[in-house]
């Protein structure tokens, strides 16, 4: 099983996800995109699979601090939104969990966005 969890270490939602993964005895790599950044290709892949509305967190303070022009540009064009996400990683909904579970899903890739305890239980149990 190879799992990477993407997010920001100090985020309360991330802490819930870390706790749940530990409870389920799931090992993972952590990618702190506040410290390590994130590649545009990675964000593009997430948006292609999940949709921009799922990946872009419009409820956070970072989104609210954008200018009206930046918000309109992101709403009008997905590429512009992706560029904003790469520049402002705090706007990426947390956590993003990506990887493969070899046994249960027969090697099928998984990609989760946001923390939902029931989804984590179903995916990793």
GROMACS .gro file of C-alpha atoms in nm:
model
  125
    1UNK     CA    1   0.000   0.000   0.000
    2UNK     CA    2   0.140   0.338  -0.100
    3UNK     CA    3  -0.046   0.641   0.032
    4UNK     CA    4   0.049   1.008   0.030
    5UNK     CA    5  -0.152   1.260   0.226
    6UNK     CA    6  -0.121   1.619   0.108
    7UNK     CA    7  -0.201   1.920   0.322
    8UNK     CA    8  -0.079   2.154   0.593
    9UNK     CA    9   0.046   2.006   0.920
   10UNK     CA   10  -0.124   2.258   1.150
   11UNK     CA   11  -0.471   2.222   0.994
   12UNK     CA   12  -0.735   2.076   1.229
   13UNK     CA   13  -0.890   1.870   0.949
   14UNK     CA   14  -0.549   1.725   0.870
   15UNK     CA   15  -0.507   1.628   1.234
   16UNK     CA   16  -0.835   1.434   1.216
   17UNK     CA   17  -0.714   1.255   0.903
   18UNK     CA   18  -0.376   1.170   1.062
   19UNK     CA   19  -0.554   1.034   1.370
   20UNK     CA   20  -0.790   0.823   1.159
   21UNK     CA   21  -0.512   0.679   0.945
   22UNK     CA   22  -0.317   0.590   1.261
   23UNK     CA   23  -0.631   0.431   1.410
   24UNK     CA   24  -0.671   0.222   1.093
   25UNK     CA   25  -0.298   0.132   1.104
   26UNK     CA   26  -0.236   0.285   0.760
   27UNK     CA   27   0.118   0.402   0.690
   28UNK     CA   28   0.155   0.708   0.470
   29UNK     CA   29   0.391   0.972   0.344
   30UNK     CA   30   0.302   1.331   0.428
   31UNK     CA   31   0.351   1.610   0.176
   32UNK     CA   32   0.324   1.953   0.341
   33UNK     CA   33   0.257   2.177   0.045
   34UNK     CA   34   0.293   2.485   0.261
   35UNK     CA   35   0.661   2.394   0.306
   36UNK     CA   36   0.728   2.177  -0.001
   37UNK     CA   37   0.503   2.346  -0.255
   38UNK     CA   38   0.302   2.153  -0.511
   39UNK     CA   39   0.356   2.092  -0.880
   40UNK     CA   40   0.103   2.227  -1.126
   41UNK     CA   41   0.078   1.884  -1.290
   42UNK     CA   42  -0.030   1.730  -0.958
   43UNK     CA   43  -0.303   1.990  -0.902
   44UNK     CA   44  -0.411   1.948  -1.266
   45UNK     CA   45  -0.446   1.572  -1.214
   46UNK     CA   46  -0.660   1.625  -0.902
   47UNK     CA   47  -0.883   1.876  -1.081
   48UNK     CA   48  -0.918   1.645  -1.382
   49UNK     CA   49  -1.031   1.358  -1.159
   50UNK     CA   50  -1.229   1.540  -0.890
   51UNK     CA   51  -1.331   1.871  -1.047
   52UNK     CA   52  -1.229   2.222  -0.954
   53UNK     CA   53  -1.528   2.267  -0.722
   54UNK     CA   54  -1.405   1.979  -0.506
   55UNK     CA   55  -1.037   2.081  -0.496
   56UNK     CA   56  -1.071   2.459  -0.459
   57UNK     CA   57  -1.167   2.565  -0.107
   58UNK     CA   58  -1.371   2.884  -0.136
   59UNK     CA   59  -1.464   2.885   0.233
   60UNK     CA   60  -1.118   2.968   0.366
   61UNK     CA   61  -0.958   3.300   0.446
   62UNK     CA   62  -0.711   3.275   0.157
   63UNK     CA   63  -0.995   3.275  -0.098
   64UNK     CA   64  -1.168   3.562   0.079
   65UNK     CA   65  -0.848   3.769   0.069
   66UNK     CA   66  -0.820   3.744  -0.311
   67UNK     CA   67  -0.918   4.042  -0.518
   68UNK     CA   68  -1.250   4.031  -0.700
   69UNK     CA   69  -1.054   4.013  -1.027
   70UNK     CA   70  -0.864   3.704  -0.908
   71UNK     CA   71  -1.186   3.535  -0.797
   72UNK     CA   72  -1.359   3.613  -1.126
   73UNK     CA   73  -1.058   3.490  -1.322
   74UNK     CA   74  -1.054   3.161  -1.126
   75UNK     CA   75  -1.429   3.116  -1.172
   76UNK     CA   76  -1.408   3.187  -1.545
   77UNK     CA   77  -1.112   2.965  -1.630
   78UNK     CA   78  -0.998   2.639  -1.469
   79UNK     CA   79  -0.636   2.696  -1.575
   80UNK     CA   80  -0.636   3.029  -1.391
   81UNK     CA   81  -0.785   2.857  -1.085
   82UNK     CA   82  -0.513   2.590  -1.095
   83UNK     CA   83  -0.243   2.858  -1.115
   84UNK     CA   84  -0.395   3.025  -0.808
   85UNK     CA   85  -0.397   2.693  -0.621
   86UNK     CA   86  -0.029   2.636  -0.696
   87UNK     CA   87   0.052   2.989  -0.576
   88UNK     CA   88  -0.183   2.976  -0.274
   89UNK     CA   89  -0.173   2.617  -0.151
   90UNK     CA   90  -0.395   2.705   0.146
   91UNK     CA   91  -0.684   2.716  -0.102
   92UNK     CA   92  -0.652   2.343  -0.178
   93UNK     CA   93  -0.914   2.152   0.016
   94UNK     CA   94  -0.753   1.932   0.279
   95UNK     CA   95  -0.656   1.660   0.297
   96UNK     CA   96  -0.589   1.513  -0.043
   97UNK     CA   97  -0.511   1.142  -0.008
   98UNK     CA   98  -0.365   0.970  -0.310
   99UNK     CA   99  -0.218   0.630  -0.371
  100UNK     CA  100  -0.295   0.264  -0.417
  101UNK     CA  101  -0.433   0.001  -0.186
  102UNK     CA  102  -0.297  -0.325  -0.318
  103UNK     CA  103  -0.523  -0.579  -0.151
  104UNK     CA  104  -0.871  -0.432  -0.111
  105UNK     CA  105  -0.894  -0.239  -0.436
  106UNK     CA  106  -0.678  -0.482  -0.637
  107UNK     CA  107  -0.420  -0.215  -0.708
  108UNK     CA  108  -0.675   0.046  -0.811
  109UNK     CA  109  -0.568   0.404  -0.743
  110UNK     CA  110  -0.753   0.609  -0.485
  111UNK     CA  111  -0.796   0.982  -0.465
  112UNK     CA  112  -0.983   1.136  -0.173
  113UNK     CA  113  -1.041   1.505  -0.112
  114UNK     CA  114  -1.150   1.634   0.227
  115UNK     CA  115  -1.194   1.435   0.546
  116UNK     CA  116  -1.499   1.215   0.580
  117UNK     CA  117  -1.455   0.953   0.850
  118UNK     CA  118  -1.700   0.711   0.687
  119UNK     CA  119  -1.519   0.733   0.353
  120UNK     CA  120  -1.184   0.673   0.525
  121UNK     CA  121  -1.330   0.370   0.706
  122UNK     CA  122  -1.472   0.226   0.384
  123UNK     CA  123  -1.159   0.296   0.180
  124UNK     CA  124  -0.898   0.175   0.428
  125UNK     CA  125  -1.072  -0.096   0.633
   0.00000   0.00000   0.00000
